PDB file of C-alpha atoms and ligand atoms in Angstrom:
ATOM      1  CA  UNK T   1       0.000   0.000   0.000  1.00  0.00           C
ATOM      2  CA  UNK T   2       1.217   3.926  -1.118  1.00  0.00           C
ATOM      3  CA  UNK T   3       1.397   6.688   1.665  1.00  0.00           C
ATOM      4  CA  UNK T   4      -1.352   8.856   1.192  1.00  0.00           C
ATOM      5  CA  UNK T   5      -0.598  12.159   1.255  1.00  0.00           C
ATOM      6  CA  UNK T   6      -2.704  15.214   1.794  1.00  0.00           C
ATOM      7  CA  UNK T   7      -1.997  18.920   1.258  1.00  0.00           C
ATOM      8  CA  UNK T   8      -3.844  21.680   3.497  1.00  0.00           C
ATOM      9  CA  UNK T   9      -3.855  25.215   3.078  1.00  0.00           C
ATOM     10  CA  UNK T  10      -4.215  27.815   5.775  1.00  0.00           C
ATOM     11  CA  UNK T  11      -3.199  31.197   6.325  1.00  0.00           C
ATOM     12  CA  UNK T  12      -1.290  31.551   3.261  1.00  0.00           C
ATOM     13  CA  UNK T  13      -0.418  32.422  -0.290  1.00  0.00           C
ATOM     14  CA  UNK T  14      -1.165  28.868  -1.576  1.00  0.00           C
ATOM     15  CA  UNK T  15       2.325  29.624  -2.996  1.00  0.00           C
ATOM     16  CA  UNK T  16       4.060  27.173  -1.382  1.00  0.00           C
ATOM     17  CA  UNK T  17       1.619  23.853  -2.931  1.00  0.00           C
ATOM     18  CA  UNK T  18       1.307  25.297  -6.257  1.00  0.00           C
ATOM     19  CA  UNK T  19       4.963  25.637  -6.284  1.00  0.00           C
ATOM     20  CA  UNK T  20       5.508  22.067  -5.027  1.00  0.00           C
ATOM     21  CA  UNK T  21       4.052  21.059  -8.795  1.00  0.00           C
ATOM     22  CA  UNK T  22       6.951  22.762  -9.992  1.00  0.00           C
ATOM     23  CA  UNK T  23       9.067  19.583  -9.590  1.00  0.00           C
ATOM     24  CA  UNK T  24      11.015  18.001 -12.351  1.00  0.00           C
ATOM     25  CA  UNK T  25       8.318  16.092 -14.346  1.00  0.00           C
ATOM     26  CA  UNK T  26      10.758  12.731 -14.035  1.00  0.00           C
ATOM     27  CA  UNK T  27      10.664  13.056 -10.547  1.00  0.00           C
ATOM     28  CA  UNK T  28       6.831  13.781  -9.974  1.00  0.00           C
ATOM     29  CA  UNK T  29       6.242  10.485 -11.721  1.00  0.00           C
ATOM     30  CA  UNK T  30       8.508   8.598  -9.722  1.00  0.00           C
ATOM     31  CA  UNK T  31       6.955  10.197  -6.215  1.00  0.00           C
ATOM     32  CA  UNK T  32       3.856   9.275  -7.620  1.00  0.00           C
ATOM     33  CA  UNK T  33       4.853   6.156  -8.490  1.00  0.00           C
ATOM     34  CA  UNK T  34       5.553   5.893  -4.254  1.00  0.00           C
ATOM     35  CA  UNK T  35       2.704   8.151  -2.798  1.00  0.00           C
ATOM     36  CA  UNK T  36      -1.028   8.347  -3.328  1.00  0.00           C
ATOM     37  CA  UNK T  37      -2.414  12.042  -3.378  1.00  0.00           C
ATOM     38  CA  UNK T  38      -5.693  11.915  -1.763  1.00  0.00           C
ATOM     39  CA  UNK T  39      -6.093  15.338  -0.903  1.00  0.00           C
ATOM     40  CA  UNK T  40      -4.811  18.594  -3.007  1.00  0.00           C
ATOM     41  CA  UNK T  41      -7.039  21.096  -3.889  1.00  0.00           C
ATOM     42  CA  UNK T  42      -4.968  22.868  -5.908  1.00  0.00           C
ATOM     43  CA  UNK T  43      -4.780  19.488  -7.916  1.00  0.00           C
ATOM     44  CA  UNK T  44      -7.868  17.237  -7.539  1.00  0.00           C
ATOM     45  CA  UNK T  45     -11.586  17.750  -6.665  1.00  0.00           C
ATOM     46  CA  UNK T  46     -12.132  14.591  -5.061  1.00  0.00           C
ATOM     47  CA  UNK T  47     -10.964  14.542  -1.516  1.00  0.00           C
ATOM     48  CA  UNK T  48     -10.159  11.943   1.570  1.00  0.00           C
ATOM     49  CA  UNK T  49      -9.673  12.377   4.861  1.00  0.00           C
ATOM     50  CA  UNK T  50      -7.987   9.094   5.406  1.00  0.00           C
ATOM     51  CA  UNK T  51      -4.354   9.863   5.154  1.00  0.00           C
ATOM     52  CA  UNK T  52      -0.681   9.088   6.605  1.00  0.00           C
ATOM     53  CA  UNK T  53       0.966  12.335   5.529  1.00  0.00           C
ATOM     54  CA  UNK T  54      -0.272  15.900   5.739  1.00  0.00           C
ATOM     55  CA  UNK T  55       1.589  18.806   4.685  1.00  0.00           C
ATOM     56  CA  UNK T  56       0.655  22.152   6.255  1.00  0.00           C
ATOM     57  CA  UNK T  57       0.805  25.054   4.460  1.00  0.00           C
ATOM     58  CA  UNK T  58       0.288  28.570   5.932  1.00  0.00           C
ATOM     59  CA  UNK T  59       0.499  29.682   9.621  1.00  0.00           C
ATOM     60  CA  UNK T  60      -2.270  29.801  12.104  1.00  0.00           C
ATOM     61  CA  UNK T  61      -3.931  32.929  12.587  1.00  0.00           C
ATOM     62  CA  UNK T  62      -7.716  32.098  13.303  1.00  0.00           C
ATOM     63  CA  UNK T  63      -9.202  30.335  16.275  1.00  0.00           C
ATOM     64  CA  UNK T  64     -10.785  28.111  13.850  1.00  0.00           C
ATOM     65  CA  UNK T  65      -7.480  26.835  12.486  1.00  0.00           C
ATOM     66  CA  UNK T  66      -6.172  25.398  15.455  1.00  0.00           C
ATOM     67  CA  UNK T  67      -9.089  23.084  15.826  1.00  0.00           C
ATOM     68  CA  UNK T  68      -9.116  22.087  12.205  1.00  0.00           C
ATOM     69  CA  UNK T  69      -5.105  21.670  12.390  1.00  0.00           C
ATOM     70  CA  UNK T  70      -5.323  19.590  15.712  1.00  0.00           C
ATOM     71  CA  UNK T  71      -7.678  17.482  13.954  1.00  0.00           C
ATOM     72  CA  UNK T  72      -5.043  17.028  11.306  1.00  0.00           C
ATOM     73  CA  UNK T  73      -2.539  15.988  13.358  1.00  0.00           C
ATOM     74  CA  UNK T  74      -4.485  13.696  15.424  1.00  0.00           C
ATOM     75  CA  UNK T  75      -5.145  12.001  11.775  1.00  0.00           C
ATOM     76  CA  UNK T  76      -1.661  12.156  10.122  1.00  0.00           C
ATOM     77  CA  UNK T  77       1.400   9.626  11.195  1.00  0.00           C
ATOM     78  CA  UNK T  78       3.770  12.146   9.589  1.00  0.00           C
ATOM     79  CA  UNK T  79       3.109  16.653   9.574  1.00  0.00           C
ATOM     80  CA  UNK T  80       5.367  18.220   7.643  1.00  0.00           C
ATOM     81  CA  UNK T  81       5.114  22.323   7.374  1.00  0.00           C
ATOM     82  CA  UNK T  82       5.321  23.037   4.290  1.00  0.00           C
ATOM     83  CA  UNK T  83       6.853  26.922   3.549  1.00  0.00           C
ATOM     84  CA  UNK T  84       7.960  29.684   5.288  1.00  0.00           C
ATOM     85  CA  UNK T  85       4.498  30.763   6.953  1.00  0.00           C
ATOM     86  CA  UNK T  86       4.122  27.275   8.250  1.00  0.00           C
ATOM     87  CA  UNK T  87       7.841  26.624   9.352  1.00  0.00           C
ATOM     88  CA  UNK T  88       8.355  30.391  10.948  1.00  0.00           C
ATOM     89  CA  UNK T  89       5.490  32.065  10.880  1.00  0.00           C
ATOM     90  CA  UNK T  90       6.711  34.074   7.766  1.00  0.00           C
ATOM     91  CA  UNK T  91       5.233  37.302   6.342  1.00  0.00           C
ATOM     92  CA  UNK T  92       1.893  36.429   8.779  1.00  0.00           C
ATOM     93  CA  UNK T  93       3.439  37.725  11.488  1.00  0.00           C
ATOM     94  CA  UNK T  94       4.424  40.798  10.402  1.00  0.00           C
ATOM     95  CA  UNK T  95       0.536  41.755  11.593  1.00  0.00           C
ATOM     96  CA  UNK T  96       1.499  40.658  15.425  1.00  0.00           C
ATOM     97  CA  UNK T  97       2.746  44.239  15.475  1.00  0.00           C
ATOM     98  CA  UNK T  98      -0.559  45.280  15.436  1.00  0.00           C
ATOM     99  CA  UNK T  99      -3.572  44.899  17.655  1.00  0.00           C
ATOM    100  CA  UNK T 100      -5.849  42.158  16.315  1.00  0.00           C
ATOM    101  CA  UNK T 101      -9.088  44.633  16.101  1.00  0.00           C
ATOM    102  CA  UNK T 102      -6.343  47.160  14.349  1.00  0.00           C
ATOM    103  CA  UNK T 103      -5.293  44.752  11.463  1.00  0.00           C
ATOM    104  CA  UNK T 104      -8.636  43.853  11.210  1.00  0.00           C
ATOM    105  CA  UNK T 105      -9.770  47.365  10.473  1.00  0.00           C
ATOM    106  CA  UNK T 106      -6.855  47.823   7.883  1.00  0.00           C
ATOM    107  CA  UNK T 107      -7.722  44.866   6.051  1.00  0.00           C
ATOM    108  CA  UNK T 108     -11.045  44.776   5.814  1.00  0.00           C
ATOM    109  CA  UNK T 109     -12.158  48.189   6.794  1.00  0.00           C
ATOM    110  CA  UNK T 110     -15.754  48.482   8.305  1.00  0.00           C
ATOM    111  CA  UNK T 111     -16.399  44.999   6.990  1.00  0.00           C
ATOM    112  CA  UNK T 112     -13.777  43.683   9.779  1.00  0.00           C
ATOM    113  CA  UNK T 113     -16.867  42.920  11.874  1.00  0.00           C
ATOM    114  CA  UNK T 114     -17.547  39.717   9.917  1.00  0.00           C
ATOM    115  CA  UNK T 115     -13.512  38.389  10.274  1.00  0.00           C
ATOM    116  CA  UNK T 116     -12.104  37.119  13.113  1.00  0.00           C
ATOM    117  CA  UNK T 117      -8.442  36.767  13.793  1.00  0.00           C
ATOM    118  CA  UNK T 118      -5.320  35.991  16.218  1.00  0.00           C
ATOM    119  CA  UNK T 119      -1.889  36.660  16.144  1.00  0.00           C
ATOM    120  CA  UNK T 120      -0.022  34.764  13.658  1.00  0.00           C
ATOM    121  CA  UNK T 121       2.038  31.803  14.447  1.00  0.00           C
ATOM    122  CA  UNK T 122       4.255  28.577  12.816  1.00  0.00           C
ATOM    123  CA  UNK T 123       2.346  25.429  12.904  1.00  0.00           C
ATOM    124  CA  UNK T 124       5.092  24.159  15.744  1.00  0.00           C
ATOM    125  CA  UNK T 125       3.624  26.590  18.370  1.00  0.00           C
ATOM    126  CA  UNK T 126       0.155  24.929  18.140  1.00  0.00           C
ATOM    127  CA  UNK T 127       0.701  21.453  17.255  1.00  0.00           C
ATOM    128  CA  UNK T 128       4.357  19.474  16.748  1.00  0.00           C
ATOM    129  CA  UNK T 129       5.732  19.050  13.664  1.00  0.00           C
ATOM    130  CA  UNK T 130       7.878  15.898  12.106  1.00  0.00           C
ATOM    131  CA  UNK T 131       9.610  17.509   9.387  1.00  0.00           C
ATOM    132  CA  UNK T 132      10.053  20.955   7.519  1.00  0.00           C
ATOM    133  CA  UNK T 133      10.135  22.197   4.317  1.00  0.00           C
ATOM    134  CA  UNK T 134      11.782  25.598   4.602  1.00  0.00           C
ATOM    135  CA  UNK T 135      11.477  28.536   1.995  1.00  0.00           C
ATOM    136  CA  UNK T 136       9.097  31.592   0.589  1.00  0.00           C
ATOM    137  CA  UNK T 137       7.748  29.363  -1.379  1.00  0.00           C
ATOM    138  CA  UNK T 138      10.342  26.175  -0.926  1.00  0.00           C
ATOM    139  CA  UNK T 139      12.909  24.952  -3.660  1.00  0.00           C
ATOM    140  CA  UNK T 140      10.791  21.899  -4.992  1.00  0.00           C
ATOM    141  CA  UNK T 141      14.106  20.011  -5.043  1.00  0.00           C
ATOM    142  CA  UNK T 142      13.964  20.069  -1.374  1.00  0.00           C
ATOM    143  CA  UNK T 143      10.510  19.102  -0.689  1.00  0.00           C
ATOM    144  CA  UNK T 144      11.493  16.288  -2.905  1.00  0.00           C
ATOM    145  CA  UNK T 145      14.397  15.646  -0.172  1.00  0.00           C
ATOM    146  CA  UNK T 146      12.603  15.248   2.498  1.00  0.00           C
ATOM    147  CA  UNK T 147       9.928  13.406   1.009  1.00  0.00           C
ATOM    148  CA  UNK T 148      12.478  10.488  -0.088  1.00  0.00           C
ATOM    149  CA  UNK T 149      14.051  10.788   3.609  1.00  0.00           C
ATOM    150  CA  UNK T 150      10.581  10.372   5.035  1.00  0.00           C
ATOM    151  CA  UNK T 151       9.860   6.868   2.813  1.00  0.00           C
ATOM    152  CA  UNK T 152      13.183   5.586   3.719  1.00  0.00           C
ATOM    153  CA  UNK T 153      12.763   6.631   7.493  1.00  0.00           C
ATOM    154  CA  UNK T 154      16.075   9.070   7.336  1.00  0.00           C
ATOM    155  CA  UNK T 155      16.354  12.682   8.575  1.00  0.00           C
ATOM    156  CA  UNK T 156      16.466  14.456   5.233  1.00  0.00           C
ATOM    157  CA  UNK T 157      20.077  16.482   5.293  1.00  0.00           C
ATOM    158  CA  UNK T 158      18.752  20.115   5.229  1.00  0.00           C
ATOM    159  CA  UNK T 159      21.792  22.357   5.695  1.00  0.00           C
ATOM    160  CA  UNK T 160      22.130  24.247   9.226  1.00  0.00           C
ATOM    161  CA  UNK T 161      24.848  26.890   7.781  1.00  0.00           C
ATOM    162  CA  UNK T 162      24.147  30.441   6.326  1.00  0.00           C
ATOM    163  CA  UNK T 163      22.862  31.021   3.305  1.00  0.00           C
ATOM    164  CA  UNK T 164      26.610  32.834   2.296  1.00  0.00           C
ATOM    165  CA  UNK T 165      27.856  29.687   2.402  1.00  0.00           C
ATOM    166  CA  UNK T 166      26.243  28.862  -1.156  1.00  0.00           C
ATOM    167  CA  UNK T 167      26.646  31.986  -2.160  1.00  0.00           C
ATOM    168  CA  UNK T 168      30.180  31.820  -2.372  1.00  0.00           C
ATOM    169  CA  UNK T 169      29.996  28.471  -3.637  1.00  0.00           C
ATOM    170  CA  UNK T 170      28.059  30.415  -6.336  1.00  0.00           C
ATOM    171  CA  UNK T 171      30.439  32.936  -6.658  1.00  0.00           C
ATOM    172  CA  UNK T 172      28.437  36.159  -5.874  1.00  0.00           C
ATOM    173  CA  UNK T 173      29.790  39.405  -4.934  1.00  0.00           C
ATOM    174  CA  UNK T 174      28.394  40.289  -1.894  1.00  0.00           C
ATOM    175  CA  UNK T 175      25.847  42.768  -1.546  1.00  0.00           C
ATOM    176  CA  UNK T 176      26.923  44.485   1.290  1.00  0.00           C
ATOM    177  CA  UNK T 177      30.294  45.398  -1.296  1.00  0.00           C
ATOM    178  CA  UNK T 178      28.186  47.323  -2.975  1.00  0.00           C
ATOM    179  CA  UNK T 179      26.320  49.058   0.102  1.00  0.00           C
ATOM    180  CA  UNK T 180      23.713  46.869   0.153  1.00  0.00           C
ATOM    181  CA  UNK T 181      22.306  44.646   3.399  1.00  0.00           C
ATOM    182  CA  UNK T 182      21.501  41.096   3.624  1.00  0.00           C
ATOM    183  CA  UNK T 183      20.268  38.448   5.954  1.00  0.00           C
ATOM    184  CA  UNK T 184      22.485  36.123   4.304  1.00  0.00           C
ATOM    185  CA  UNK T 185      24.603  35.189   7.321  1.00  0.00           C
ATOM    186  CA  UNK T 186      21.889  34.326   9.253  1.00  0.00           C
ATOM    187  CA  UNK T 187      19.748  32.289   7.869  1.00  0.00           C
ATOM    188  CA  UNK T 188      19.448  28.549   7.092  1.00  0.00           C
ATOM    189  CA  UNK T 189      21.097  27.618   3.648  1.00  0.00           C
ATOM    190  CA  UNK T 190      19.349  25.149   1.144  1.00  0.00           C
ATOM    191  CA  UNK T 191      17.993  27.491  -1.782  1.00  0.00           C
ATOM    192  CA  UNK T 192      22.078  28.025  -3.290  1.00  0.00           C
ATOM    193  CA  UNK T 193      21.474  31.855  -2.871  1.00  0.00           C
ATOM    194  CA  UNK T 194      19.082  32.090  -5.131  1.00  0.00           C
ATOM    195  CA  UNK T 195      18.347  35.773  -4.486  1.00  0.00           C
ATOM    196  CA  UNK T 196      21.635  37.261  -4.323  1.00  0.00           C
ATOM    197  CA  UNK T 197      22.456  34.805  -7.629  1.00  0.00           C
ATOM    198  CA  UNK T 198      19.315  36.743  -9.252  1.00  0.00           C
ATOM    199  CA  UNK T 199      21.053  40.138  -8.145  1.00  0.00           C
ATOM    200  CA  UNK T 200      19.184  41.290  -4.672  1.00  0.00           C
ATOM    201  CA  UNK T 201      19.888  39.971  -1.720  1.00  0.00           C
ATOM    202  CA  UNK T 202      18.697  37.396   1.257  1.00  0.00           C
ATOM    203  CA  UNK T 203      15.351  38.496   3.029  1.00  0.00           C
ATOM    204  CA  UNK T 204      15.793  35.635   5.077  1.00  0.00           C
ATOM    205  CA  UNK T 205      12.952  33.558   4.544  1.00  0.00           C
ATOM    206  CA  UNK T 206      14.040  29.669   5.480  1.00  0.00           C
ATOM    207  CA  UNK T 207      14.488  31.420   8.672  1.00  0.00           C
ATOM    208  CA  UNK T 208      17.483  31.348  10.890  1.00  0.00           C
ATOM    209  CA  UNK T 209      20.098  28.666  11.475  1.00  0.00           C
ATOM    210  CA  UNK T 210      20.626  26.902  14.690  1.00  0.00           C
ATOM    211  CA  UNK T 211      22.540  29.280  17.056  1.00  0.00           C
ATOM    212  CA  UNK T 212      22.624  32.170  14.612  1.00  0.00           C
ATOM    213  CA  UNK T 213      25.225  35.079  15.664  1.00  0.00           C
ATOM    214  CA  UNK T 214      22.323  37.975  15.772  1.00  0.00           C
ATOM    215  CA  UNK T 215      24.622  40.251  17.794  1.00  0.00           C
ATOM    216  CA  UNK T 216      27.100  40.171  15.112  1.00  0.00           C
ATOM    217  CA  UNK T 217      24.489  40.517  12.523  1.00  0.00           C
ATOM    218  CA  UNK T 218      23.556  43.252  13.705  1.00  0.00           C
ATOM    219  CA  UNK T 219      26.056  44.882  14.403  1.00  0.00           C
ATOM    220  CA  UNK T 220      26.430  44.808  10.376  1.00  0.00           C
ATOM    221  CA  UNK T 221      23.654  45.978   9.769  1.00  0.00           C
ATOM    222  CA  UNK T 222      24.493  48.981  12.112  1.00  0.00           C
ATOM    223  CA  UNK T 223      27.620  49.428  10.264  1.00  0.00           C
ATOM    224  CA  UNK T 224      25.977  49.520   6.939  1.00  0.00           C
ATOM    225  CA  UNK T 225      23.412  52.540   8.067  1.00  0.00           C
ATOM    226  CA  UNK T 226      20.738  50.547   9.260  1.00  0.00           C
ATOM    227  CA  UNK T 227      18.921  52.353  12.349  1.00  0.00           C
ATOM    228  CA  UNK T 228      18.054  49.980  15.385  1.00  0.00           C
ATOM    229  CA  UNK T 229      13.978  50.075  14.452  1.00  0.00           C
ATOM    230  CA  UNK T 230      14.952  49.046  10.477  1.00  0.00           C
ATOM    231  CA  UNK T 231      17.160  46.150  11.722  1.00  0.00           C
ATOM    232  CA  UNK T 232      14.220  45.095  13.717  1.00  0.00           C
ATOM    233  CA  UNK T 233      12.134  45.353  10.638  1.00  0.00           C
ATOM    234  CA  UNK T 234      14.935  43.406   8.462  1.00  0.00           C
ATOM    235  CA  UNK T 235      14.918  40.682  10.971  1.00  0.00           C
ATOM    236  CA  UNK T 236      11.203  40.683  11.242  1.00  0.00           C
ATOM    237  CA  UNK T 237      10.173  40.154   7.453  1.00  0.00           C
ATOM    238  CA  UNK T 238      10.328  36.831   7.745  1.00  0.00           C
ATOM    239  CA  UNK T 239      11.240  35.914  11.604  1.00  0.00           C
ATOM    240  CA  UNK T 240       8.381  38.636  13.143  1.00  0.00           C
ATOM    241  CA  UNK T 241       7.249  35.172  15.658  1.00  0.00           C
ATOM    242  CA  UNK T 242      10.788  34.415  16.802  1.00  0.00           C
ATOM    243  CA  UNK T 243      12.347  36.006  19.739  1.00  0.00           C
ATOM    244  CA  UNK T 244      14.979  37.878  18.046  1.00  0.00           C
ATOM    245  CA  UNK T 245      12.372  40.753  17.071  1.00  0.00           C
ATOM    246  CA  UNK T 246      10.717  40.930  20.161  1.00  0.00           C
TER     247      UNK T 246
HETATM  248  S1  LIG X 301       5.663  30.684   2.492  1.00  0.00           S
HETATM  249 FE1  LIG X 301       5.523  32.277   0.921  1.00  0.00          FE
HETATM  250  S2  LIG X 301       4.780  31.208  -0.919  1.00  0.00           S
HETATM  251 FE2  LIG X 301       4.356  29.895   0.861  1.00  0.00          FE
HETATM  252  S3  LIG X 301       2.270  30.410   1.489  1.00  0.00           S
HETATM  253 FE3  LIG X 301       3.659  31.665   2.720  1.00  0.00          FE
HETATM  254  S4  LIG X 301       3.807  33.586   1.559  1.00  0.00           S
HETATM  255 FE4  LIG X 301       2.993  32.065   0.150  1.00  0.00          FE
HETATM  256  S1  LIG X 302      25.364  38.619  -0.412  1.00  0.00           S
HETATM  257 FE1  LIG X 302      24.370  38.010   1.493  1.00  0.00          FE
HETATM  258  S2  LIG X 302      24.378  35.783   1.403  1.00  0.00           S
HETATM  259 FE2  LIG X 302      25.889  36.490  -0.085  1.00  0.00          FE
HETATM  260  S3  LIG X 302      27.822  36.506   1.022  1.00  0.00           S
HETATM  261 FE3  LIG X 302      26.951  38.551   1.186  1.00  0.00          FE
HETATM  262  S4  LIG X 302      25.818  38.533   3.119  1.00  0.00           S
HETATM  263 FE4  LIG X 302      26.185  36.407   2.555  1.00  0.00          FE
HETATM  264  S1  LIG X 303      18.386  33.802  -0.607  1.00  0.00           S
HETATM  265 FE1  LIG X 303      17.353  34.175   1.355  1.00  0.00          FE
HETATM  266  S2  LIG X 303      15.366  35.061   0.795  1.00  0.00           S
HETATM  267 FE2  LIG X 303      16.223  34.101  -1.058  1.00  0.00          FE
HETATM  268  S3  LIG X 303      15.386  32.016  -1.097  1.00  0.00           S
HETATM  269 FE3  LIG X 303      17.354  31.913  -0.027  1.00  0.00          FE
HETATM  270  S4  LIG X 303      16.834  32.141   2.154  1.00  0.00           S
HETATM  271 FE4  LIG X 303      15.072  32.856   0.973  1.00  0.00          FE
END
């Protein structure tokens, strides 16, 4: 019998699944060749709610999503968060500045009486998670990694170095040469600099490595003309739930 696997959306893009159909067509038929999709609505109409693995994507932000993501976990063997908002939080957060009635308001103006809403939050801080797919929206490559580590019961090898790393190996200039700031040496490698390789720099979006030097960090930024709210703000695009931006 296949693993059946189910993708959910919640407070999200949808970015991050309609992305994951961006793998190699050789390799999609060889996952499906492993894996029965039995829920994706991005995909398929018909749906079931008897499945082994369920990839989250999007963070939690509504009352209503922690019941209906409970209930997915209390279903699925294996949860994997799929994308930055479900891994980190992500760009979500960036409304936990705010008071809930206040981003409310801005959203949806004097309809915000029909909404409800909490602060943001990765899928970890409500229910736990087995594995994670990192990225704004992921590198399909890697979602393909960890799927194969998951079937052969490995820890997939996601890199815990900065993201300068690869870009050296992809031999970049560095932004900040040219005046420019980046989040580079912070955050978890895996996407080979793909930003900086495309000429801008690292917002930071697979979030930060293990034991990331944030003093150091940001003291560059400092040095580079950054004021102490905008370094906040630089750490926050992506990272507004973790600690560092509090
Ligand atoms: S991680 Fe990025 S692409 Fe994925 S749902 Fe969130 S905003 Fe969209
Ligand atoms: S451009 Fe960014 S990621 Fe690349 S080396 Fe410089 S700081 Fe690191
Ligand atoms: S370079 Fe930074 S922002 Fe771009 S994909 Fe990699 S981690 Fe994300």
């Amino acid at each position: 019998m296949k693993p059946k696997v189910a993708f959910f959306d919640f407070t999200s893009c949808e970015g991050c699944q309609l992305d994951s159909l961006n793998i190699d067509p050789g390799d999609l038929l060889d996952l499906l060749a492993v894996v029965e999709i039995v829920n994706f609505r991005e995909v398929k109409t018909i749906r079931e709610d008897n499945y082994d693995i369920a990839f989250i994507e999007g963070s939690i932000s509504r009352e209503a999503e922690i019941t209906r993501v409970k209930k997915i976990r209390e279903q699925a063997k294996i949860l994997i968060a799929l994308g930055a908002c479900a891994c980190i939080g992500g760009i979500n957060c960036l409304k936990n500045h705010y008071s809930m009635d206040e981003a409310l308001k801005i959203v949806y103006g004097d309809d915000a009486k029909y909404y409800d809403t909490i602060p943001a939050s990765p899928v970890n801080a409500v229910v736990p998670v087995d594995y994670y797919v990192r990225g704004c929206p992921p590198q399909p490559q890697e979602l393909l990694k960890v799927v194969k580590a998951l079937l052969l019961g490995k820890n997939p090898d996601i890199p815990n170095f900065p993201v300068c790393v690869e870009c050296k190996m992809a031999g970049n200039i560095c932004v900040f040469e040219r005046g420019e700031t980046c989040m580079g040496p912070v955050t978890r490698a895996g996407c080979n600099a793909i930003c900086v390789t495309a000429g801008r720099h690292c917002w930071g979006c697979r979030g930060l490595i293990d034991e990331p030097n944030i003093d150091s960090e940001k003291d560059i930024l400092k040095k580079y003309g950054l004021t102490p709210k905008q370094i906040i703000e630089k750490f926050g695009i992506y990272n507004r739930y973790s600690e560092v931006t509090k």
